[in-house]
Short mmCIF file of N, CA and C in Angstrom, two decimals:
data_model
loop_
_atom_site.label_atom_id
_atom_site.label_comp_id
_atom_site.label_asym_id
_atom_site.label_seq_id
_atom_site.Cartn_x
_atom_site.Cartn_y
_atom_site.Cartn_z
N MET A 1 53.25 -0.56 15.64
CA MET A 1 52.79 -0.75 14.27
C MET A 1 51.55 -1.65 14.25
N LYS A 2 51.58 -2.75 15.02
CA LYS A 2 50.44 -3.67 15.06
C LYS A 2 49.23 -2.97 15.66
N THR A 3 49.46 -2.12 16.63
CA THR A 3 48.36 -1.41 17.26
C THR A 3 47.72 -0.44 16.27
N ALA A 4 48.51 0.24 15.50
CA ALA A 4 47.99 1.18 14.50
C ALA A 4 47.16 0.42 13.46
N PHE A 5 47.64 -0.75 13.05
CA PHE A 5 46.90 -1.56 12.08
C PHE A 5 45.55 -2.00 12.65
N LYS A 6 45.54 -2.41 13.90
CA LYS A 6 44.29 -2.82 14.56
C LYS A 6 43.31 -1.66 14.65
N ILE A 7 43.81 -0.48 14.92
CA ILE A 7 42.95 0.70 15.00
C ILE A 7 42.34 1.02 13.64
N VAL A 8 43.15 0.93 12.59
CA VAL A 8 42.65 1.18 11.24
C VAL A 8 41.59 0.16 10.88
N VAL A 9 41.82 -1.11 11.15
CA VAL A 9 40.84 -2.17 10.86
C VAL A 9 39.56 -1.92 11.66
N LEU A 10 39.70 -1.55 12.90
CA LEU A 10 38.54 -1.25 13.74
C LEU A 10 37.74 -0.07 13.17
N LEU A 11 38.41 0.98 12.73
CA LEU A 11 37.74 2.15 12.16
C LEU A 11 37.03 1.79 10.85
N VAL A 12 37.69 1.02 10.00
CA VAL A 12 37.08 0.60 8.72
C VAL A 12 35.84 -0.25 8.99
N THR A 13 35.95 -1.15 9.96
CA THR A 13 34.80 -2.00 10.32
C THR A 13 33.65 -1.13 10.84
N PHE A 14 33.96 -0.17 11.67
CA PHE A 14 32.94 0.72 12.22
C PHE A 14 32.25 1.52 11.10
N VAL A 15 33.04 2.05 10.18
CA VAL A 15 32.47 2.81 9.06
C VAL A 15 31.59 1.90 8.20
N PHE A 16 32.04 0.68 7.94
CA PHE A 16 31.25 -0.27 7.14
C PHE A 16 29.92 -0.59 7.82
N ILE A 17 29.96 -0.84 9.11
CA ILE A 17 28.72 -1.14 9.86
C ILE A 17 27.80 0.07 9.84
N SER A 18 28.34 1.26 9.98
CA SER A 18 27.52 2.47 9.95
C SER A 18 26.85 2.64 8.60
N CYS A 19 27.58 2.40 7.53
CA CYS A 19 27.00 2.51 6.19
C CYS A 19 25.92 1.47 5.98
N LYS A 20 26.15 0.25 6.44
CA LYS A 20 25.16 -0.81 6.29
C LYS A 20 23.89 -0.45 7.05
N GLY A 21 24.03 0.10 8.24
CA GLY A 21 22.87 0.53 9.02
C GLY A 21 22.09 1.62 8.31
N ASN A 22 22.79 2.57 7.70
CA ASN A 22 22.12 3.64 6.96
C ASN A 22 21.39 3.10 5.74
N ALA A 23 21.98 2.12 5.06
CA ALA A 23 21.33 1.54 3.88
C ALA A 23 20.05 0.84 4.28
N GLN A 24 20.06 0.15 5.42
CA GLN A 24 18.85 -0.52 5.87
C GLN A 24 17.78 0.50 6.25
N GLU A 25 18.18 1.60 6.88
CA GLU A 25 17.22 2.65 7.22
C GLU A 25 16.61 3.24 5.97
N THR A 26 17.41 3.44 4.92
CA THR A 26 16.91 3.99 3.67
C THR A 26 15.88 3.06 3.06
N LYS A 27 16.16 1.75 3.10
CA LYS A 27 15.22 0.79 2.53
C LYS A 27 13.89 0.85 3.27
N LYS A 28 13.94 0.94 4.59
CA LYS A 28 12.72 1.01 5.38
C LYS A 28 11.92 2.26 5.05
N SER A 29 12.60 3.35 4.72
CA SER A 29 11.90 4.61 4.47
C SER A 29 11.34 4.69 3.05
N THR A 30 11.45 3.59 2.28
CA THR A 30 10.88 3.55 0.93
C THR A 30 9.38 3.78 1.00
N PHE A 31 8.75 3.27 2.04
CA PHE A 31 7.30 3.38 2.19
C PHE A 31 6.95 4.46 3.19
N PRO A 32 5.87 5.18 2.91
CA PRO A 32 5.40 6.14 3.92
C PRO A 32 4.82 5.39 5.11
N GLU A 33 4.68 6.06 6.23
CA GLU A 33 4.04 5.45 7.38
C GLU A 33 2.54 5.45 7.17
N SER A 34 1.91 4.38 7.61
CA SER A 34 0.46 4.30 7.52
C SER A 34 -0.16 5.28 8.51
N ILE A 35 -1.12 6.06 8.02
CA ILE A 35 -1.79 7.02 8.90
C ILE A 35 -3.24 6.61 9.16
N GLY A 36 -3.62 5.44 8.64
CA GLY A 36 -4.98 4.96 8.85
C GLY A 36 -5.41 4.06 7.72
N ILE A 37 -6.72 3.93 7.57
CA ILE A 37 -7.26 3.09 6.51
C ILE A 37 -7.12 3.79 5.16
N ILE A 38 -7.33 5.09 5.15
CA ILE A 38 -7.15 5.90 3.94
C ILE A 38 -5.87 6.70 4.12
N ASN A 39 -4.93 6.49 3.23
CA ASN A 39 -3.63 7.16 3.27
C ASN A 39 -3.48 8.00 2.01
N ASP A 40 -4.07 9.17 2.03
CA ASP A 40 -4.16 10.03 0.84
C ASP A 40 -2.99 11.00 0.77
N TYR A 41 -1.80 10.47 0.50
CA TYR A 41 -0.61 11.31 0.44
C TYR A 41 -0.62 12.25 -0.75
N SER A 42 -1.33 11.91 -1.82
CA SER A 42 -1.41 12.77 -3.00
C SER A 42 -2.50 13.82 -2.87
N GLU A 43 -3.29 13.71 -1.81
CA GLU A 43 -4.37 14.67 -1.53
C GLU A 43 -5.33 14.81 -2.72
N ILE A 44 -5.81 13.66 -3.20
CA ILE A 44 -6.77 13.67 -4.31
C ILE A 44 -8.21 13.58 -3.80
N LEU A 45 -8.35 13.38 -2.50
CA LEU A 45 -9.67 13.28 -1.89
C LEU A 45 -9.89 14.43 -0.92
N THR A 46 -11.15 14.83 -0.76
CA THR A 46 -11.47 15.85 0.24
C THR A 46 -11.52 15.18 1.62
N GLU A 47 -11.53 15.97 2.64
CA GLU A 47 -11.62 15.42 4.00
C GLU A 47 -12.93 14.65 4.18
N LEU A 48 -14.01 15.17 3.66
CA LEU A 48 -15.30 14.49 3.74
C LEU A 48 -15.25 13.13 3.04
N GLN A 49 -14.63 13.08 1.86
CA GLN A 49 -14.50 11.83 1.11
C GLN A 49 -13.64 10.82 1.87
N ARG A 50 -12.53 11.30 2.43
CA ARG A 50 -11.67 10.42 3.23
C ARG A 50 -12.43 9.85 4.42
N ASN A 51 -13.20 10.71 5.09
CA ASN A 51 -13.97 10.27 6.26
C ASN A 51 -15.02 9.23 5.88
N GLU A 52 -15.70 9.44 4.75
CA GLU A 52 -16.72 8.49 4.32
C GLU A 52 -16.11 7.13 3.97
N LEU A 53 -15.02 7.14 3.24
CA LEU A 53 -14.34 5.89 2.89
C LEU A 53 -13.81 5.20 4.14
N THR A 54 -13.25 5.97 5.06
CA THR A 54 -12.74 5.41 6.31
C THR A 54 -13.85 4.71 7.07
N LYS A 55 -15.00 5.37 7.17
CA LYS A 55 -16.13 4.79 7.89
C LYS A 55 -16.57 3.47 7.24
N THR A 56 -16.69 3.45 5.92
CA THR A 56 -17.09 2.24 5.19
C THR A 56 -16.10 1.11 5.45
N LEU A 57 -14.81 1.39 5.30
CA LEU A 57 -13.79 0.35 5.44
C LEU A 57 -13.61 -0.09 6.89
N TYR A 58 -13.75 0.84 7.82
CA TYR A 58 -13.66 0.50 9.24
C TYR A 58 -14.80 -0.43 9.63
N ASN A 59 -16.01 -0.10 9.23
CA ASN A 59 -17.17 -0.94 9.55
C ASN A 59 -17.04 -2.32 8.91
N TYR A 60 -16.52 -2.38 7.70
CA TYR A 60 -16.31 -3.66 7.03
C TYR A 60 -15.28 -4.50 7.79
N ASN A 61 -14.22 -3.86 8.25
CA ASN A 61 -13.18 -4.55 9.02
C ASN A 61 -13.74 -5.10 10.33
N ILE A 62 -14.54 -4.31 11.02
CA ILE A 62 -15.14 -4.75 12.28
C ILE A 62 -16.06 -5.94 12.04
N LYS A 63 -16.84 -5.87 10.98
CA LYS A 63 -17.81 -6.93 10.66
C LYS A 63 -17.14 -8.24 10.23
N THR A 64 -16.03 -8.15 9.49
CA THR A 64 -15.47 -9.34 8.85
C THR A 64 -14.03 -9.69 9.24
N THR A 65 -13.32 -8.82 9.90
CA THR A 65 -11.87 -8.87 10.18
C THR A 65 -11.03 -8.71 8.92
N ARG A 66 -11.67 -8.47 7.79
CA ARG A 66 -10.92 -8.22 6.54
C ARG A 66 -10.55 -6.74 6.50
N GLN A 67 -9.32 -6.47 6.09
CA GLN A 67 -8.86 -5.08 6.09
C GLN A 67 -8.51 -4.63 4.68
N ILE A 68 -9.03 -3.45 4.33
CA ILE A 68 -8.71 -2.81 3.06
C ILE A 68 -8.08 -1.46 3.37
N LYS A 69 -6.95 -1.19 2.75
CA LYS A 69 -6.31 0.12 2.88
C LYS A 69 -6.18 0.73 1.50
N VAL A 70 -6.43 2.04 1.43
CA VAL A 70 -6.29 2.80 0.19
C VAL A 70 -5.11 3.75 0.38
N VAL A 71 -4.24 3.79 -0.61
CA VAL A 71 -3.03 4.62 -0.54
C VAL A 71 -2.90 5.39 -1.84
N THR A 72 -2.75 6.71 -1.74
CA THR A 72 -2.42 7.52 -2.92
C THR A 72 -1.03 8.09 -2.69
N VAL A 73 -0.16 7.95 -3.69
CA VAL A 73 1.22 8.42 -3.58
C VAL A 73 1.60 9.20 -4.83
N ASP A 74 2.63 9.99 -4.71
CA ASP A 74 3.14 10.76 -5.85
C ASP A 74 4.29 10.04 -6.55
N SER A 75 4.80 8.97 -5.92
CA SER A 75 5.92 8.24 -6.51
C SER A 75 5.97 6.83 -5.92
N ILE A 76 6.42 5.89 -6.72
CA ILE A 76 6.64 4.54 -6.22
C ILE A 76 8.14 4.21 -6.21
N SER A 77 8.96 5.21 -6.40
CA SER A 77 10.41 5.05 -6.43
C SER A 77 10.88 4.44 -5.11
N PRO A 78 11.80 3.54 -5.15
CA PRO A 78 12.66 3.08 -6.22
C PRO A 78 12.04 1.95 -7.07
N TYR A 79 10.78 1.63 -6.82
CA TYR A 79 10.11 0.57 -7.60
C TYR A 79 9.82 1.06 -9.02
N THR A 80 9.70 0.12 -9.94
CA THR A 80 9.30 0.43 -11.31
C THR A 80 7.95 -0.18 -11.64
N LYS A 81 7.52 -1.16 -10.86
CA LYS A 81 6.23 -1.85 -11.07
C LYS A 81 5.32 -1.54 -9.89
N ILE A 82 4.18 -0.92 -10.18
CA ILE A 82 3.27 -0.54 -9.10
C ILE A 82 2.66 -1.75 -8.39
N GLN A 83 2.48 -2.86 -9.09
CA GLN A 83 1.94 -4.06 -8.45
C GLN A 83 2.89 -4.57 -7.36
N LYS A 84 4.16 -4.58 -7.66
CA LYS A 84 5.17 -5.02 -6.68
C LYS A 84 5.21 -4.04 -5.51
N TYR A 85 5.12 -2.75 -5.81
CA TYR A 85 5.09 -1.73 -4.76
C TYR A 85 3.89 -1.96 -3.85
N ALA A 86 2.71 -2.19 -4.42
CA ALA A 86 1.49 -2.38 -3.64
C ALA A 86 1.60 -3.63 -2.76
N THR A 87 2.12 -4.70 -3.31
CA THR A 87 2.28 -5.94 -2.55
C THR A 87 3.25 -5.75 -1.39
N ASP A 88 4.39 -5.15 -1.68
CA ASP A 88 5.40 -4.94 -0.63
C ASP A 88 4.90 -3.95 0.43
N LEU A 89 4.18 -2.93 0.00
CA LEU A 89 3.63 -1.96 0.95
C LEU A 89 2.61 -2.63 1.87
N GLY A 90 1.71 -3.43 1.29
CA GLY A 90 0.73 -4.15 2.10
C GLY A 90 1.40 -5.08 3.10
N ASN A 91 2.45 -5.76 2.67
CA ASN A 91 3.20 -6.63 3.58
C ASN A 91 3.92 -5.83 4.66
N HIS A 92 4.53 -4.73 4.25
CA HIS A 92 5.27 -3.88 5.18
C HIS A 92 4.34 -3.33 6.27
N TRP A 93 3.17 -2.89 5.87
CA TRP A 93 2.20 -2.34 6.83
C TRP A 93 1.45 -3.43 7.58
N GLY A 94 1.48 -4.66 7.11
CA GLY A 94 0.75 -5.74 7.77
C GLY A 94 -0.76 -5.59 7.58
N VAL A 95 -1.18 -5.32 6.35
CA VAL A 95 -2.61 -5.14 6.06
C VAL A 95 -3.30 -6.50 6.17
N GLY A 96 -4.38 -6.55 6.94
CA GLY A 96 -5.09 -7.81 7.20
C GLY A 96 -4.57 -8.46 8.46
N THR A 97 -5.15 -9.59 8.82
CA THR A 97 -4.68 -10.32 9.99
C THR A 97 -3.60 -11.31 9.58
N ALA A 98 -2.63 -11.50 10.45
CA ALA A 98 -1.52 -12.40 10.13
C ALA A 98 -1.99 -13.84 9.96
N GLU A 99 -2.95 -14.26 10.78
CA GLU A 99 -3.42 -15.65 10.72
C GLU A 99 -4.15 -15.95 9.41
N LYS A 100 -4.98 -15.01 8.96
CA LYS A 100 -5.80 -15.24 7.77
C LYS A 100 -5.20 -14.64 6.51
N ASN A 101 -4.23 -13.73 6.68
CA ASN A 101 -3.62 -13.02 5.54
C ASN A 101 -4.72 -12.47 4.63
N ASN A 102 -5.66 -11.76 5.26
CA ASN A 102 -6.87 -11.30 4.57
C ASN A 102 -6.89 -9.79 4.34
N GLY A 103 -5.79 -9.27 3.87
CA GLY A 103 -5.71 -7.86 3.57
C GLY A 103 -5.82 -7.56 2.09
N LEU A 104 -6.15 -6.31 1.80
CA LEU A 104 -6.23 -5.84 0.42
C LEU A 104 -5.72 -4.40 0.42
N THR A 105 -4.76 -4.12 -0.44
CA THR A 105 -4.17 -2.79 -0.52
C THR A 105 -4.39 -2.22 -1.91
N ILE A 106 -5.00 -1.05 -1.96
CA ILE A 106 -5.25 -0.36 -3.23
C ILE A 106 -4.29 0.83 -3.28
N VAL A 107 -3.44 0.86 -4.30
CA VAL A 107 -2.47 1.94 -4.44
C VAL A 107 -2.74 2.71 -5.73
N VAL A 108 -2.80 4.04 -5.59
CA VAL A 108 -2.99 4.93 -6.74
C VAL A 108 -1.80 5.88 -6.78
N CYS A 109 -1.12 5.91 -7.91
CA CYS A 109 -0.04 6.87 -8.13
C CYS A 109 -0.49 7.79 -9.26
N THR A 110 -0.99 8.96 -8.91
CA THR A 110 -1.56 9.85 -9.93
C THR A 110 -0.52 10.36 -10.92
N PRO A 111 0.66 10.81 -10.50
CA PRO A 111 1.63 11.25 -11.51
C PRO A 111 2.08 10.10 -12.43
N CYS A 112 2.13 8.88 -11.89
CA CYS A 112 2.52 7.71 -12.68
C CYS A 112 1.40 7.27 -13.61
N ARG A 113 0.17 7.70 -13.28
CA ARG A 113 -1.03 7.27 -14.00
C ARG A 113 -1.15 5.75 -13.95
N GLU A 114 -0.91 5.21 -12.74
CA GLU A 114 -0.97 3.78 -12.53
C GLU A 114 -1.71 3.48 -11.23
N MET A 115 -2.23 2.26 -11.17
CA MET A 115 -2.96 1.82 -9.99
C MET A 115 -2.80 0.32 -9.87
N ALA A 116 -2.85 -0.19 -8.61
CA ALA A 116 -2.75 -1.62 -8.38
C ALA A 116 -3.57 -2.02 -7.18
N ILE A 117 -4.01 -3.27 -7.21
CA ILE A 117 -4.69 -3.88 -6.07
C ILE A 117 -3.85 -5.09 -5.67
N ALA A 118 -3.38 -5.09 -4.43
CA ALA A 118 -2.59 -6.21 -3.92
C ALA A 118 -3.39 -6.93 -2.86
N THR A 119 -3.40 -8.26 -2.93
CA THR A 119 -4.16 -9.06 -1.99
C THR A 119 -3.25 -9.96 -1.17
N GLY A 120 -3.67 -10.23 0.06
CA GLY A 120 -3.00 -11.24 0.86
C GLY A 120 -3.34 -12.61 0.30
N THR A 121 -2.60 -13.62 0.72
CA THR A 121 -2.83 -14.96 0.17
C THR A 121 -4.21 -15.50 0.54
N GLY A 122 -4.72 -15.12 1.69
CA GLY A 122 -6.07 -15.53 2.07
C GLY A 122 -7.13 -14.81 1.25
N THR A 123 -6.88 -13.57 0.92
CA THR A 123 -7.82 -12.77 0.13
C THR A 123 -7.89 -13.25 -1.31
N GLU A 124 -6.74 -13.61 -1.87
CA GLU A 124 -6.71 -13.97 -3.29
C GLU A 124 -7.42 -15.29 -3.60
N LEU A 125 -7.83 -16.01 -2.56
CA LEU A 125 -8.64 -17.20 -2.79
C LEU A 125 -10.00 -16.81 -3.36
N VAL A 126 -10.48 -15.61 -3.01
CA VAL A 126 -11.76 -15.11 -3.51
C VAL A 126 -11.52 -14.00 -4.54
N LEU A 127 -10.73 -13.02 -4.15
CA LEU A 127 -10.45 -11.89 -5.04
C LEU A 127 -9.17 -12.19 -5.83
N THR A 128 -9.33 -12.94 -6.89
CA THR A 128 -8.20 -13.35 -7.72
C THR A 128 -7.63 -12.15 -8.47
N ASN A 129 -6.46 -12.34 -9.05
CA ASN A 129 -5.85 -11.28 -9.87
C ASN A 129 -6.77 -10.88 -11.01
N GLU A 130 -7.45 -11.86 -11.60
CA GLU A 130 -8.37 -11.58 -12.71
C GLU A 130 -9.53 -10.70 -12.25
N ILE A 131 -10.11 -11.02 -11.11
CA ILE A 131 -11.22 -10.22 -10.58
C ILE A 131 -10.75 -8.80 -10.27
N CYS A 132 -9.61 -8.68 -9.61
CA CYS A 132 -9.09 -7.35 -9.26
C CYS A 132 -8.79 -6.54 -10.52
N SER A 133 -8.23 -7.17 -11.54
CA SER A 133 -7.95 -6.48 -12.80
C SER A 133 -9.23 -6.00 -13.47
N THR A 134 -10.26 -6.84 -13.43
CA THR A 134 -11.55 -6.46 -14.03
C THR A 134 -12.17 -5.27 -13.30
N VAL A 135 -12.12 -5.30 -11.96
CA VAL A 135 -12.65 -4.17 -11.18
C VAL A 135 -11.87 -2.90 -11.51
N LEU A 136 -10.56 -3.02 -11.62
CA LEU A 136 -9.74 -1.86 -11.99
C LEU A 136 -10.15 -1.30 -13.35
N GLU A 137 -10.18 -2.16 -14.34
CA GLU A 137 -10.41 -1.72 -15.71
C GLU A 137 -11.84 -1.27 -15.98
N LYS A 138 -12.82 -1.96 -15.41
CA LYS A 138 -14.21 -1.68 -15.77
C LYS A 138 -14.96 -0.80 -14.78
N THR A 139 -14.45 -0.69 -13.56
CA THR A 139 -15.17 0.09 -12.55
C THR A 139 -14.39 1.34 -12.13
N ILE A 140 -13.14 1.15 -11.77
CA ILE A 140 -12.37 2.27 -11.21
C ILE A 140 -11.83 3.20 -12.29
N LEU A 141 -11.14 2.65 -13.28
CA LEU A 141 -10.48 3.50 -14.28
C LEU A 141 -11.43 4.38 -15.09
N PRO A 142 -12.63 3.90 -15.45
CA PRO A 142 -13.54 4.81 -16.17
C PRO A 142 -13.86 6.08 -15.36
N GLU A 143 -13.99 5.93 -14.06
CA GLU A 143 -14.25 7.11 -13.20
C GLU A 143 -13.00 8.00 -13.12
N PHE A 144 -11.84 7.38 -13.04
CA PHE A 144 -10.59 8.14 -12.99
C PHE A 144 -10.41 8.94 -14.27
N LYS A 145 -10.78 8.34 -15.41
CA LYS A 145 -10.64 9.04 -16.69
C LYS A 145 -11.52 10.27 -16.76
N LYS A 146 -12.61 10.26 -15.98
CA LYS A 146 -13.49 11.43 -15.88
C LYS A 146 -12.95 12.45 -14.87
N GLY A 147 -11.88 12.08 -14.19
CA GLY A 147 -11.30 12.96 -13.18
C GLY A 147 -11.94 12.79 -11.81
N ASP A 148 -12.77 11.77 -11.64
CA ASP A 148 -13.47 11.55 -10.38
C ASP A 148 -12.82 10.40 -9.61
N PHE A 149 -11.76 10.71 -8.88
CA PHE A 149 -11.02 9.70 -8.15
C PHE A 149 -11.87 9.09 -7.04
N TYR A 150 -12.59 9.92 -6.33
CA TYR A 150 -13.40 9.44 -5.22
C TYR A 150 -14.43 8.41 -5.70
N SER A 151 -15.15 8.75 -6.74
CA SER A 151 -16.17 7.84 -7.26
C SER A 151 -15.55 6.52 -7.71
N GLY A 152 -14.42 6.59 -8.37
CA GLY A 152 -13.74 5.37 -8.82
C GLY A 152 -13.34 4.49 -7.65
N ILE A 153 -12.74 5.09 -6.64
CA ILE A 153 -12.30 4.33 -5.47
C ILE A 153 -13.51 3.75 -4.73
N LYS A 154 -14.53 4.58 -4.53
CA LYS A 154 -15.73 4.13 -3.81
C LYS A 154 -16.44 2.99 -4.55
N LYS A 155 -16.64 3.15 -5.85
CA LYS A 155 -17.30 2.09 -6.63
C LYS A 155 -16.45 0.81 -6.65
N GLY A 156 -15.15 0.97 -6.77
CA GLY A 156 -14.26 -0.20 -6.76
C GLY A 156 -14.31 -0.94 -5.44
N ILE A 157 -14.25 -0.20 -4.35
CA ILE A 157 -14.32 -0.81 -3.02
C ILE A 157 -15.66 -1.52 -2.84
N THR A 158 -16.74 -0.87 -3.22
CA THR A 158 -18.07 -1.46 -3.10
C THR A 158 -18.15 -2.77 -3.86
N GLU A 159 -17.65 -2.78 -5.08
CA GLU A 159 -17.68 -3.99 -5.90
C GLU A 159 -16.82 -5.10 -5.30
N LEU A 160 -15.63 -4.74 -4.86
CA LEU A 160 -14.73 -5.74 -4.25
C LEU A 160 -15.36 -6.35 -3.00
N ILE A 161 -15.98 -5.51 -2.18
CA ILE A 161 -16.64 -6.01 -0.97
C ILE A 161 -17.78 -6.95 -1.31
N GLU A 162 -18.57 -6.59 -2.32
CA GLU A 162 -19.70 -7.44 -2.74
C GLU A 162 -19.20 -8.82 -3.19
N ILE A 163 -18.13 -8.84 -3.96
CA ILE A 163 -17.57 -10.11 -4.43
C ILE A 163 -16.98 -10.90 -3.26
N TRP A 164 -16.34 -10.20 -2.35
CA TRP A 164 -15.66 -10.82 -1.21
C TRP A 164 -16.66 -11.46 -0.23
N GLU A 165 -17.87 -10.92 -0.21
CA GLU A 165 -18.90 -11.45 0.69
C GLU A 165 -19.22 -12.84 0.23
#
């Protein structure tokens, strides 16, 4: 009888550990894997546009060690706030250098009709939330409203880089 009880406890423990492991794997899979500097999962950019933005951001990274990643997604689920999603995604991917925390992550969710700019703590010393919000509202969104995602992203990146210099 005691042996049967021990076996049942062992099986329940094993099942619990298996479920916990699966829950952790699910949490990790909340974010897509980074495929580069431009992560156009929503396919709103042409290959030529992705290549041009990649070249600009790659050269900027080489010159300054500052890293900017652009991400387009179709969903931010299970998140409800795109700013939190962008911050957590940037942290998850390790955007920027760990020592300087000088990363910047731009997330566009076209079906959500939302966008966010998340900065590392080193970046936000220059690119404050106010500056990022202004670039979003006055530079990027007007182009998006015209249906020109590429122009909005390119102009926004250019402006952010100019301020960051």
